[in-house]
Amino acid sequence: MESQILKSLQTLFFFIILTTFTTSAVACSSSTVRKTCKPTPYPRLCETALSLYASQTKRNQQELCRAAMVSSLKAAQNATSIVSKLSRKKVSPYEAQVLRDCIDNLNDSVDELRQAIAAIKSLSPRSNDVEFQLSSIKTWMSAAETDVITCTDGLSGGAGRKVSQKVKKEVKNCSVNVVRQISNALSLINNFNFK
């Protein structure tokens, strides 16, 4: 009987220690994410995007930048999917062309984000050309952002041609999220340095 009580107490003590450690680790990581995201243009969005990494205390600045970039990529892929579905609905020939152009721009953005993510993943403090690599990453990210903005530029119409408010709203809603995610990731990269 005594041995069962002792085992129960040991188990209880183990869970209390584990819970305390986990809670403090998450709090520590959450504050790291909050501090990392504070200077970004959209800090709340940044915190949400990086929240998956908050429970892992060993995340460094490079991994947080990569996480923000991956979040941007997922947003761009989601936007591509939304616009593709929209293009298959009943739209005018002009709207269909605008949506095809938008999909092309979003696909370019996805490719550029993939290149940037691969580059940040392989970035090493021992490289002789860290500054050049960071510059390349920023260029890909900026190009990705420009492609998304170009997608929405086509919605304004021209020469008497119009895009319906519904199509404009759906494309702009998903595109704005991508631009904001990329802006946050770029902000993190601009402040990046190996420690």
C-alpha positions as a printed NumPy array, in Angstrom:
array([[  0.   ,   0.   ,   0.   ],
       [  2.786,   2.383,   0.967],
       [  4.638,   1.625,  -2.248],
       [  1.529,   2.434,  -4.317],
       [  1.09 ,   5.757,  -2.514],
       [  4.761,   6.523,  -3.036],
       [  4.49 ,   5.699,  -6.752],
       [  1.374,   7.873,  -7.048],
       [  3.131,  10.761,  -5.326],
       [  6.171,  10.373,  -7.579],
       [  3.953,  10.368, -10.666],
       [  2.057,  13.419,  -9.425],
       [  5.316,  15.227,  -8.645],
       [  6.644,  14.372, -12.131],
       [  3.523,  15.815, -13.813],
       [  3.669,  18.974, -11.692],
       [  7.311,  19.53 , -12.668],
       [  6.584,  18.768, -16.32 ],
       [  3.58 ,  21.114, -16.413],
       [  5.516,  23.913, -14.715],
       [  8.431,  23.528, -17.123],
       [  6.172,  23.406, -20.193],
       [  4.174,  26.461, -19.095],
       [  7.301,  28.535, -18.451],
       [  8.855,  27.379, -21.748],
       [  5.753,  28.419, -23.681],
       [  5.642,  31.769, -21.872],
       [  9.323,  32.32 , -22.646],
       [  8.825,  31.438, -26.312],
       [  5.658,  33.516, -26.595],
       [  7.49 ,  36.54 , -25.255],
       [ 10.308,  35.877, -27.753],
       [  7.784,  35.786, -30.593],
       [  6.086,  38.95 , -29.298],
       [  9.429,  40.749, -29.066],
       [ 10.452,  39.536, -32.535],
       [  7.148,  40.678, -34.069],
       [  6.918,  44.059, -32.332],
       [  8.801,  46.075, -35.006],
       [  6.924,  44.475, -37.937],
       [  4.207,  46.439, -39.78 ],
       [  1.512,  43.97 , -38.633],
       [  2.659,  42.627, -35.244],
       [ -0.538,  40.736, -34.376],
       [ -0.534,  38.955, -37.712],
       [  3.15 ,  38.162, -37.194],
       [  2.476,  36.691, -33.744],
       [ -0.342,  34.571, -35.131],
       [  1.858,  33.331, -37.989],
       [  4.694,  32.413, -35.626],
       [  2.482,  31.014, -32.86 ],
       [  3.107,  27.457, -34.058],
       [  6.726,  27.956, -33.042],
       [  6.041,  29.514, -29.638],
       [  6.286,  26.245, -27.715],
       [  9.791,  25.555, -29.008],
       [ 12.244,  27.577, -26.956],
       [ 15.267,  26.879, -29.123],
       [ 13.932,  28.74 , -32.133],
       [ 16.466,  31.303, -33.262],
       [ 16.071,  34.431, -35.366],
       [ 16.858,  32.609, -38.605],
       [ 14.177,  29.988, -37.933],
       [ 11.629,  32.673, -37.002],
       [ 12.374,  34.498, -40.287],
       [ 11.918,  31.224, -42.152],
       [  8.655,  30.558, -40.3  ],
       [  7.335,  33.983, -41.355],
       [  8.373,  33.236, -44.921],
       [  6.655,  29.834, -44.855],
       [  3.518,  31.541, -43.529],
       [  3.748,  33.987, -46.471],
       [  4.097,  31.062, -48.868],
       [  1.029,  29.329, -47.434],
       [ -0.958,  32.581, -47.733],
       [  0.162,  32.964, -51.377],
       [ -0.786,  29.355, -52.154],
       [ -4.162,  29.893, -50.498],
       [ -4.734,  33.079, -52.516],
       [ -3.822,  31.222, -55.727],
       [ -6.365,  28.535, -54.878],
       [ -9.103,  31.099, -54.132],
       [ -8.494,  33.041, -57.355],
       [ -8.336,  29.797, -59.377],
       [-11.724,  28.713, -58.011],
       [-13.1  ,  32.177, -58.709],
       [-11.89 ,  31.987, -62.322],
       [-13.924,  28.808, -62.842],
       [-17.15 ,  30.534, -61.833],
       [-19.315,  32.447, -64.277],
       [-17.382,  35.644, -65.   ],
       [-17.132,  37.951, -67.997],
       [-14.402,  37.296, -70.604],
       [-12.563,  40.398, -69.351],
       [-12.752,  39.196, -65.726],
       [-11.548,  35.746, -66.807],
       [ -8.471,  37.346, -68.393],
       [ -7.812,  39.52 , -65.327],
       [ -8.07 ,  36.438, -63.096],
       [ -5.715,  34.422, -65.351],
       [ -3.168,  37.25 , -65.165],
       [ -3.635,  37.368, -61.4  ],
       [ -3.048,  33.61 , -61.102],
       [  0.156,  33.953, -63.153],
       [  1.367,  36.706, -60.808],
       [  0.467,  34.671, -57.724],
       [  2.272,  31.62 , -59.139],
       [  5.368,  33.793, -59.697],
       [  5.055,  34.979, -56.1  ],
       [  4.881,  31.374, -54.848],
       [  8.032,  30.47 , -56.826],
       [  9.937,  33.479, -55.476],
       [  8.894,  32.701, -51.907],
       [ 10.101,  29.107, -52.33 ],
       [ 13.478,  30.365, -53.544],
       [ 13.749,  32.739, -50.588],
       [ 12.813,  29.995, -48.099],
       [ 15.416,  27.61 , -49.555],
       [ 18.027,  30.368, -49.326],
       [ 17.288,  31.291, -45.681],
       [ 17.271,  27.625, -44.721],
       [ 20.791,  27.136, -46.082],
       [ 22.133,  30.471, -44.795],
       [ 25.153,  29.939, -42.578],
       [ 27.197,  32.377, -40.462],
       [ 30.299,  30.652, -41.837],
       [ 29.497,  31.715, -45.407],
       [ 31.736,  34.343, -46.949],
       [ 28.793,  35.965, -48.707],
       [ 26.114,  36.282, -46.01 ],
       [ 25.271,  39.846, -47.038],
       [ 24.883,  38.827, -50.677],
       [ 22.645,  35.898, -49.697],
       [ 20.486,  38.129, -47.495],
       [ 20.254,  40.642, -50.332],
       [ 19.069,  37.864, -52.674],
       [ 16.469,  36.74 , -50.133],
       [ 15.178,  40.317, -49.79 ],
       [ 15.027,  40.631, -53.591],
       [ 12.946,  37.441, -53.927],
       [ 10.632,  38.528, -51.122],
       [ 10.188,  42.009, -52.608],
       [  9.508,  40.507, -56.037],
       [  6.936,  38.165, -54.479],
       [  5.214,  41.135, -52.851],
       [  5.255,  43.119, -56.115],
       [  3.695,  40.192, -57.997],
       [  0.793,  40.041, -55.539],
       [  0.251,  43.801, -55.825],
       [  0.364,  43.506, -59.634],
       [ -2.389,  40.888, -59.392],
       [ -4.692,  43.386, -57.704],
       [ -3.737,  46.227, -60.093],
       [ -5.586,  44.474, -62.898],
       [ -8.832,  44.684, -60.964],
       [ -9.203,  48.406, -61.616],
       [-10.288,  47.787, -65.19 ],
       [ -9.687,  50.213, -67.982],
       [-11.039,  51.433, -71.313],
       [-14.617,  51.036, -70.122],
       [-14.072,  47.49 , -68.869],
       [-15.101,  46.655, -65.349],
       [-14.517,  43.947, -62.817],
       [-17.476,  43.193, -60.559],
       [-17.313,  44.309, -56.937],
       [-17.672,  40.683, -55.797],
       [-14.62 ,  39.543, -57.798],
       [-12.616,  42.592, -56.659],
       [-13.491,  41.973, -53.018],
       [-12.574,  38.274, -53.039],
       [ -9.257,  38.818, -54.813],
       [ -8.314,  41.829, -52.679],
       [ -9.169,  40.077, -49.402],
       [ -6.856,  37.153, -50.038],
       [ -4.158,  39.324, -51.648],
       [ -4.025,  41.794, -48.76 ],
       [ -3.241,  38.941, -46.37 ],
       [ -0.346,  37.777, -48.575],
       [  1.109,  41.287, -48.884],
       [  0.921,  41.778, -45.113],
       [  2.54 ,  38.413, -44.406],
       [  5.357,  39.174, -46.842],
       [  5.796,  42.683, -45.361],
       [  6.219,  41.141, -41.916],
       [  8.686,  38.543, -43.192],
       [ 10.685,  41.254, -44.974],
       [ 10.767,  43.304, -41.788],
       [ 12.175,  40.328, -39.87 ],
       [ 14.773,  39.708, -42.582],
       [ 15.801,  43.378, -42.594],
       [ 16.512,  43.072, -38.859],
       [ 18.215,  39.699, -39.186],
       [ 21.707,  39.075, -37.915],
       [ 23.499,  35.993, -36.652],
       [ 23.993,  36.01 , -32.895]])
